[in-house]
Amino acid sequence: MPDRIEGVKKLFTSRSARVETNKGESYYNDLFERCQTRLRELRVSQPANDRLDFSEVLSNNGVDRRDFMKWVSATTAMLMLPPMFSPLVAEAAELMNRAPVIWLELQDCAGNSEALLRSDGPKIDEIVLDIISLEFHETLQAAAGFQAEKQLEDAIKTFKGKYLLFVEGSVPMGMNGQYGTIGAGAETFYDHLMRVSKDAAAVVAVGACATFGGIPAAAPNPTQAVGVMDVVKGKPLINIPACPANPANMVGVVIHYILTGQLPELDSLLRPKFAFGYRIHDNCERRAHFDAGEYVEEWGDEGAKNNFCLYKMGCKGPMTFNNCSIIRYNEAVNWPIGVGRGCIGCSEPDFWDKYAYERPMANAKIKAPAGGVEKSVDEFGLGLLTAAGIGIGIHAIASAIGGKKEDGGAE
């Protein structure tokens, strides 16, 4: 437990990711030229997968050019690139079959593969994921047993040093890794991961389990589960956390790699800043109710019926960095807070132990604008001084100065 507390202290006291959205004309002009050169080289190269034609796939799914260009504009903005990059993003999407991908599934529930598939009315994100050259996926492929092992070996050999390795699930380290084995040779998940990652161009950990251990690593962590970055060293590595990871963010990472040949800018937890640079709280549709001191006090009350802020019901949006409040899930229809359920911080380390409960974080030092209303619910003022708490505290002071208090001006 002391180690976990230290981990949380380190998380909240580390320098937060600063998202620089305007790097200057010279930077973007130089990047534009490099992207053009990169795409020209990919255009003349042989596709890793020529089974699917991009335009044909879009047409077969009822997506016209206008819809596609709307998606291109949104994706360009999501990647924090100026509009001048839109034509290049469109071309990068068409060249997705130049990016061979090997997908490993370790200790998890397969929720990220489920998010990847999403066959029910696929939107363009899912369609684009159909275009990538998915050379190996233990859960989805038809091959099994020795045939599957040969397919993996062929993919590693054919695309040595060029493939992106997507990893779903945590790595069990207990009992010398015997909690998780695969194949006729009973290779441990750890050995499996290390063998395949050795020749990868980059490793992409998707989902809460692969990034930070997730639920398998929750106390008492019987399998001694860890995230991919705890065991894979010396490789370009990117974390796309959440439970499940959003397909839009997976596409964003692959598009960025196709476009630039590099991984996107990362924060201190190796998450892409374009997706995890801001707190959920900053872009929450219920933020105005937080500012007004309007909270859901219990499930089903008038506050719940009027979509008031869920902080007092345990929402961890103020501590959680993710773009799900913007891009949402299920064809962008909704997200947890939109259906009246507070955020459980699934894109943060140790989320199951630290955030997944229906009450405010007791030592978060978050002071609501309406003037200490939480004090009647929880004890504050002890414990960790979080970076998130500081930000909201500043906001609370500003709100109070602005005369937003409704208690007659009493401090």
Coordinates of C-alpha atoms in Angstrom, one line a residue:
M1 CA 0.0 0.0 0.0
P2 CA 2.8 2.6 0.8
D3 CA 4.2 2.0 -2.8
R4 CA 0.8 2.7 -4.3
I5 CA 0.4 5.9 -2.2
E6 CA 3.8 7.0 -3.4
G7 CA 2.7 6.2 -7.0
V8 CA -0.3 8.4 -6.7
K9 CA 1.8 11.2 -5.2
K10 CA 4.2 10.9 -8.1
L11 CA 1.4 10.9 -10.6
F12 CA -0.3 14.0 -9.2
T13 CA 2.9 16.0 -8.4
S14 CA 4.6 15.2 -11.7
R15 CA 4.6 18.0 -14.3
S16 CA 1.4 17.7 -16.3
A17 CA 1.4 17.4 -20.0
R18 CA 1.4 20.8 -21.6
V19 CA -0.3 20.8 -25.0
E20 CA 1.2 23.2 -27.4
T21 CA -1.4 23.7 -30.1
N22 CA 0.5 26.3 -32.1
K23 CA 4.1 25.6 -32.8
G24 CA 4.6 28.3 -35.4
E25 CA 4.5 28.7 -39.1
S26 CA 8.1 27.6 -39.6
Y27 CA 7.5 24.3 -37.7
Y28 CA 4.4 23.4 -39.6
N29 CA 5.9 24.2 -43.0
D30 CA 8.9 22.0 -42.3
L31 CA 6.6 19.2 -41.0
F32 CA 4.4 19.5 -44.1
E33 CA 7.4 19.0 -46.4
R34 CA 8.6 16.0 -44.4
C35 CA 5.1 14.5 -44.4
Q36 CA 4.9 14.9 -48.2
T37 CA 8.2 13.1 -48.6
R38 CA 7.1 10.3 -46.3
L39 CA 3.8 9.8 -48.2
R40 CA 5.5 9.8 -51.6
E41 CA 7.9 7.0 -50.4
L42 CA 4.9 5.0 -49.1
R43 CA 2.9 5.6 -52.3
V44 CA 5.6 3.8 -54.4
S45 CA 6.1 1.0 -51.9
Q46 CA 4.2 -2.2 -52.1
P47 CA 1.2 -2.4 -49.8
A48 CA 1.5 -4.9 -47.0
N49 CA -2.1 -5.8 -47.6
D50 CA -3.7 -5.4 -51.1
R51 CA -6.8 -7.4 -50.3
L52 CA -8.9 -4.3 -49.7
D53 CA -9.3 -1.1 -51.8
F54 CA -9.9 1.9 -49.6
S55 CA -12.4 3.7 -51.9
E56 CA -14.2 0.4 -52.4
V57 CA -14.5 -0.2 -48.7
L58 CA -15.9 3.3 -48.0
S59 CA -18.4 2.9 -50.9
N60 CA -19.5 -0.5 -49.7
N61 CA -20.2 0.9 -46.2
G62 CA -22.2 3.8 -47.6
V63 CA -19.6 6.5 -46.9
D64 CA -19.3 9.1 -49.6
R65 CA -16.5 11.5 -50.3
R66 CA -18.2 14.3 -48.4
D67 CA -18.5 12.1 -45.2
F68 CA -14.9 11.0 -45.6
M69 CA -13.6 14.6 -45.8
K70 CA -15.6 15.5 -42.7
W71 CA -13.8 12.7 -40.9
V72 CA -10.5 13.9 -42.3
S73 CA -11.1 17.4 -41.0
A74 CA -12.1 16.1 -37.5
T75 CA -9.1 13.8 -37.4
T76 CA -6.7 16.6 -38.5
A77 CA -8.0 18.7 -35.6
M78 CA -7.8 15.8 -33.2
L79 CA -4.1 15.4 -34.1
M80 CA -3.7 19.1 -33.4
L81 CA -2.6 19.8 -36.9
P82 CA -3.5 23.0 -38.9
P83 CA -6.2 22.6 -41.7
M84 CA -3.4 22.6 -44.3
F85 CA -2.6 19.0 -43.3
S86 CA -6.1 17.7 -44.2
P87 CA -5.1 16.5 -47.7
L88 CA -2.1 14.7 -46.2
V89 CA -4.3 13.1 -43.6
A90 CA -6.7 11.9 -46.3
E91 CA -3.8 10.4 -48.2
A92 CA -2.4 8.8 -45.1
A93 CA -5.7 7.1 -44.5
E94 CA -5.6 5.7 -48.0
L95 CA -2.1 4.3 -47.3
M96 CA -3.1 2.6 -44.1
N97 CA -2.4 -0.8 -45.8
R98 CA 1.3 0.1 -45.8
A99 CA 1.4 -0.3 -42.0
P100 CA 1.7 -4.0 -41.0
V101 CA 0.2 -4.6 -37.6
I102 CA 0.7 -7.6 -35.3
W103 CA -1.8 -7.7 -32.4
L104 CA -1.1 -9.7 -29.2
E105 CA -3.7 -10.4 -26.6
L106 CA -2.5 -11.2 -23.1
Q107 CA -4.3 -11.0 -19.7
D108 CA -7.5 -9.1 -20.3
C109 CA -11.2 -9.3 -21.3
A110 CA -10.8 -8.6 -25.0
G111 CA -12.7 -5.4 -24.7
N112 CA -10.3 -3.5 -26.9
S113 CA -10.6 -6.1 -29.7
E114 CA -14.3 -5.6 -29.3
A115 CA -13.9 -1.9 -29.7
L116 CA -11.7 -2.5 -32.7
L117 CA -14.3 -4.7 -34.4
R118 CA -17.5 -2.8 -33.8
S119 CA -19.4 -4.3 -36.7
D120 CA -22.6 -2.6 -35.9
G121 CA -22.9 0.3 -38.3
P122 CA -19.1 1.0 -38.5
K123 CA -18.1 4.6 -38.8
I124 CA -15.1 5.7 -40.6
D125 CA -12.7 5.1 -37.7
E126 CA -13.6 1.4 -37.7
I127 CA -13.6 1.3 -41.5
V128 CA -10.1 2.7 -41.6
L129 CA -9.0 0.1 -39.1
D130 CA -10.2 -2.5 -41.6
I131 CA -7.7 -1.2 -44.1
I132 CA -4.6 -1.7 -42.0
S133 CA -2.6 -4.8 -42.7
L134 CA -3.6 -6.8 -39.6
E135 CA -1.1 -9.7 -40.1
F136 CA -1.8 -11.5 -36.8
H137 CA -4.5 -11.3 -34.2
E138 CA -4.8 -14.3 -31.9
T139 CA -8.5 -13.7 -31.1
L140 CA -9.8 -12.7 -34.5
Q141 CA -7.9 -14.9 -37.0
A142 CA -9.2 -18.2 -38.3
A143 CA -5.8 -19.9 -37.9
A144 CA -5.2 -21.8 -34.7
G145 CA -2.5 -24.0 -33.1
F146 CA 0.7 -24.6 -35.1
Q147 CA -0.9 -22.8 -38.1
A148 CA -1.3 -19.7 -36.1
E149 CA 2.3 -19.9 -34.7
K150 CA 3.6 -20.2 -38.3
Q151 CA 1.6 -17.2 -39.3
L152 CA 3.1 -15.2 -36.5
E153 CA 6.6 -16.3 -37.4
D154 CA 6.0 -15.4 -41.1
A155 CA 4.7 -12.0 -40.2
I156 CA 7.7 -11.2 -37.9
K157 CA 10.1 -12.4 -40.6
T158 CA 8.4 -10.6 -43.5
F159 CA 8.0 -7.3 -41.8
K160 CA 11.0 -7.3 -39.5
G161 CA 11.7 -3.9 -38.1
K162 CA 8.6 -2.4 -39.9
Y163 CA 5.5 -3.7 -38.1
L164 CA 3.6 -1.9 -35.3
L165 CA 3.0 -4.2 -32.4
F166 CA -0.4 -3.6 -30.7
V167 CA -0.6 -5.3 -27.3
E168 CA -3.9 -5.8 -25.4
G169 CA -3.8 -7.1 -21.8
S170 CA -1.5 -7.0 -18.9
V171 CA 1.6 -9.2 -18.4
P172 CA 1.4 -11.7 -15.4
M173 CA 4.7 -12.0 -13.8
G174 CA 3.8 -14.3 -10.8
M175 CA 5.0 -17.9 -10.7
N176 CA 7.6 -17.1 -13.4
G177 CA 4.8 -16.0 -15.7
Q178 CA 2.9 -19.3 -15.5
Y179 CA -0.5 -17.5 -14.9
G180 CA -0.6 -16.9 -18.7
T181 CA 0.8 -19.1 -21.4
I182 CA 0.0 -19.5 -25.1
G183 CA 0.6 -22.1 -27.8
A184 CA 1.5 -25.8 -27.8
G185 CA 4.9 -24.9 -26.2
A186 CA 3.2 -23.1 -23.3
E187 CA 5.2 -19.9 -24.0
T188 CA 4.5 -17.4 -21.2
F189 CA 2.9 -14.1 -22.0
Y190 CA 6.1 -12.4 -20.9
D191 CA 8.3 -14.5 -23.3
H192 CA 5.7 -14.1 -26.1
L193 CA 5.7 -10.3 -25.7
M194 CA 9.4 -10.0 -25.5
R195 CA 10.0 -12.2 -28.6
V196 CA 7.5 -10.4 -30.8
S197 CA 8.4 -6.9 -29.6
K198 CA 12.1 -7.5 -30.4
D199 CA 11.7 -6.7 -34.1
A200 CA 8.8 -4.3 -33.9
A201 CA 9.2 -0.7 -35.2
A202 CA 7.1 0.5 -32.2
V203 CA 4.9 -1.0 -29.5
V204 CA 1.4 0.3 -28.9
A205 CA -0.2 -0.7 -25.6
V206 CA -4.0 -0.4 -25.9
G207 CA -6.4 -0.4 -23.0
A208 CA -6.1 0.0 -19.2
C209 CA -4.6 -3.5 -18.7
A210 CA -1.8 -3.2 -21.3
T211 CA -0.8 0.3 -20.2
F212 CA -0.9 0.3 -16.4
G213 CA -1.9 -3.3 -15.5
G214 CA -5.7 -2.4 -15.2
I215 CA -8.0 -4.6 -13.2
P216 CA -5.7 -7.6 -13.2
A217 CA -3.2 -5.5 -11.3
A218 CA -5.8 -4.3 -8.7
A219 CA -5.1 -5.3 -5.1
P220 CA -4.1 -7.9 -4.2
N221 CA -2.9 -8.5 -7.7
P222 CA -2.6 -12.3 -7.4
T223 CA -0.9 -12.7 -10.8
Q224 CA 1.6 -9.8 -10.2
A225 CA 0.3 -8.2 -13.4
V226 CA 2.2 -5.3 -14.9
G227 CA 1.8 -3.1 -17.9
V228 CA 3.8 -3.4 -21.2
M229 CA 6.0 -0.5 -20.4
D230 CA 7.2 -2.2 -17.2
V231 CA 8.8 -5.0 -19.2
V232 CA 9.5 -3.7 -22.7
K233 CA 12.5 -1.5 -22.7
G234 CA 14.5 0.2 -25.5
K235 CA 11.7 0.4 -27.9
P236 CA 9.5 3.3 -29.0
L237 CA 6.4 2.7 -26.9
I238 CA 3.0 4.5 -26.7
N239 CA 0.2 4.0 -24.2
I240 CA -3.5 4.3 -25.3
P241 CA -5.3 3.7 -22.0
A242 CA -9.0 3.5 -21.1
C243 CA -11.3 0.6 -20.6
P244 CA -11.7 0.1 -23.5
A245 CA -9.4 2.2 -25.6
N246 CA -11.2 4.4 -28.1
P247 CA -10.8 3.2 -31.7
A248 CA -10.5 6.9 -32.7
N249 CA -7.3 7.2 -30.7
M250 CA -5.9 4.0 -32.1
V251 CA -6.6 5.4 -35.6
G252 CA -5.0 8.7 -34.7
V253 CA -1.8 7.0 -33.6
V254 CA -1.6 4.9 -36.8
I255 CA -2.4 7.9 -39.0
H256 CA 0.2 9.9 -37.3
Y257 CA 2.8 7.1 -37.8
I258 CA 1.9 6.8 -41.5
L259 CA 2.0 10.6 -41.9
T260 CA 5.3 11.3 -40.1
G261 CA 7.0 8.0 -39.6
Q262 CA 7.1 8.8 -35.9
L263 CA 5.0 8.4 -32.8
P264 CA 3.0 11.5 -31.7
E265 CA 4.1 13.7 -28.8
L266 CA 3.7 11.9 -25.5
D267 CA 3.1 13.0 -21.9
S268 CA 5.0 11.7 -18.9
L269 CA 2.9 8.5 -18.9
L270 CA 3.6 7.8 -22.6
R271 CA 0.1 8.8 -23.7
P272 CA -0.4 10.8 -26.9
K273 CA -1.0 14.4 -25.9
F274 CA -3.6 14.8 -28.7
A275 CA -5.8 12.4 -26.9
F276 CA -4.8 12.7 -23.2
G277 CA -3.7 16.3 -22.9
Y278 CA -6.7 17.6 -21.2
R279 CA -8.8 16.6 -18.2
I280 CA -12.3 15.2 -18.8
H281 CA -13.5 17.9 -16.4
D282 CA -12.3 20.7 -18.7
N283 CA -14.6 19.6 -21.6
C284 CA -17.4 18.0 -19.7
E285 CA -20.9 18.8 -20.8
R286 CA -21.9 19.1 -17.1
R287 CA -19.1 21.5 -16.3
A288 CA -21.5 24.5 -16.1
H289 CA -23.4 22.8 -13.3
F290 CA -20.1 22.4 -11.4
D291 CA -19.4 26.1 -11.8
A292 CA -22.9 26.9 -10.6
G293 CA -22.5 24.5 -7.6
E294 CA -25.3 22.3 -8.8
Y295 CA -24.8 18.6 -8.0
V296 CA -26.5 15.3 -8.1
E297 CA -26.9 14.4 -4.4
E298 CA -28.3 10.9 -4.8
W299 CA -29.3 8.7 -7.7
G300 CA -32.7 9.6 -9.1
D301 CA -33.0 13.0 -7.4
E302 CA -34.0 16.2 -9.2
G303 CA -30.3 17.0 -9.9
A304 CA -29.9 13.6 -11.7
K305 CA -33.0 14.4 -13.7
N306 CA -31.6 17.7 -14.7
N307 CA -28.1 16.4 -15.6
F308 CA -26.3 18.2 -12.8
C309 CA -22.6 17.6 -12.0
L310 CA -21.8 14.1 -10.8
Y311 CA -18.8 15.0 -8.7
K312 CA -20.5 14.3 -5.4
M313 CA -21.6 10.9 -6.7
G314 CA -18.0 10.0 -7.3
C315 CA -17.1 11.3 -10.7
K316 CA -13.4 11.4 -11.2
G317 CA -13.4 13.7 -14.2
P318 CA -11.3 16.3 -12.4
M319 CA -8.5 13.7 -12.0
T320 CA -8.7 12.0 -15.4
F321 CA -7.0 12.9 -18.6
N322 CA -8.9 11.7 -21.7
N323 CA -10.7 13.0 -24.8
C324 CA -13.8 10.7 -24.4
S325 CA -15.9 13.7 -23.5
I326 CA -15.3 15.0 -27.0
I327 CA -15.1 11.9 -29.3
R328 CA -17.3 9.7 -27.1
Y329 CA -18.1 6.0 -27.7
N330 CA -20.5 3.9 -29.8
E331 CA -20.4 5.9 -33.0
A332 CA -19.9 9.1 -31.0
V333 CA -23.4 8.8 -29.6
N334 CA -22.6 8.9 -25.9
W335 CA -20.1 8.4 -23.1
P336 CA -20.4 7.4 -19.4
I337 CA -21.2 10.8 -18.0
G338 CA -23.7 11.4 -20.8
V339 CA -25.7 8.5 -19.5
G340 CA -25.6 9.7 -15.9
R341 CA -22.6 7.7 -14.6
G342 CA -19.6 9.3 -13.2
C343 CA -16.1 8.9 -14.6
I344 CA -14.1 6.1 -12.9
G345 CA -10.7 7.4 -14.2
C346 CA -10.0 4.3 -16.4
S347 CA -7.3 6.1 -18.3
E348 CA -5.2 6.7 -15.2
P349 CA -2.8 4.3 -13.4
D350 CA -4.3 2.1 -10.6
F351 CA -7.7 3.4 -11.5
W352 CA -9.6 0.4 -10.0
D353 CA -8.0 0.8 -6.6
K354 CA -7.9 4.6 -6.6
Y355 CA -10.9 5.9 -8.5
A356 CA -13.6 3.3 -9.2
Y357 CA -15.9 4.0 -6.3
E358 CA -19.1 6.2 -6.0
R359 CA -17.8 9.0 -3.8
P360 CA -15.5 11.9 -4.3
M361 CA -11.8 11.3 -3.7
A362 CA -11.6 12.2 0.0
N363 CA -8.2 13.8 -0.1
A364 CA -8.4 15.4 -3.5
K365 CA -8.7 18.9 -2.0
I366 CA -11.3 19.9 -4.6
K367 CA -13.3 22.9 -3.4
A368 CA -16.5 23.5 -5.3
P369 CA -17.3 27.0 -6.5
A370 CA -20.5 27.2 -4.4
G371 CA -18.4 27.3 -1.2
G372 CA -17.4 24.1 0.5
V373 CA -20.5 22.2 -0.2
E374 CA -18.6 18.9 -0.2
K375 CA -17.6 19.4 3.4
S376 CA -21.0 18.1 4.5
V377 CA -20.3 14.9 2.5
D378 CA -16.6 14.2 2.8
E379 CA -13.7 15.4 4.8
F380 CA -11.3 17.4 2.8
G381 CA -8.0 19.1 3.6
L382 CA -5.9 16.1 4.4
G383 CA -3.7 14.0 2.2
L384 CA -2.5 14.7 -1.3
L385 CA -2.4 18.0 -2.9
T386 CA -3.2 17.2 -6.4
A387 CA -2.4 19.1 -9.5
A388 CA -6.0 18.7 -10.5
G389 CA -7.1 20.1 -7.1
I390 CA -4.9 23.1 -7.5
G391 CA -6.5 23.9 -10.9
I392 CA -10.0 23.6 -9.6
G393 CA -9.1 25.5 -6.4
I394 CA -8.0 28.4 -8.5
H395 CA -11.2 28.2 -10.5
A396 CA -13.2 28.1 -7.2
I397 CA -11.5 31.3 -6.0
A398 CA -12.1 33.0 -9.3
S399 CA -15.7 32.0 -9.2
A400 CA -16.1 33.2 -5.6
I401 CA -14.6 36.6 -6.6
G402 CA -17.0 36.7 -9.5
G403 CA -19.9 36.7 -7.1
K404 CA -21.1 33.3 -8.0
K405 CA -21.7 32.3 -4.3
E406 CA -25.4 31.9 -3.5
D407 CA -25.2 31.9 0.3
G408 CA -25.5 35.6 0.8
G409 CA -21.8 36.2 0.5
A410 CA -20.7 34.4 3.6
E411 CA -17.2 32.9 3.3

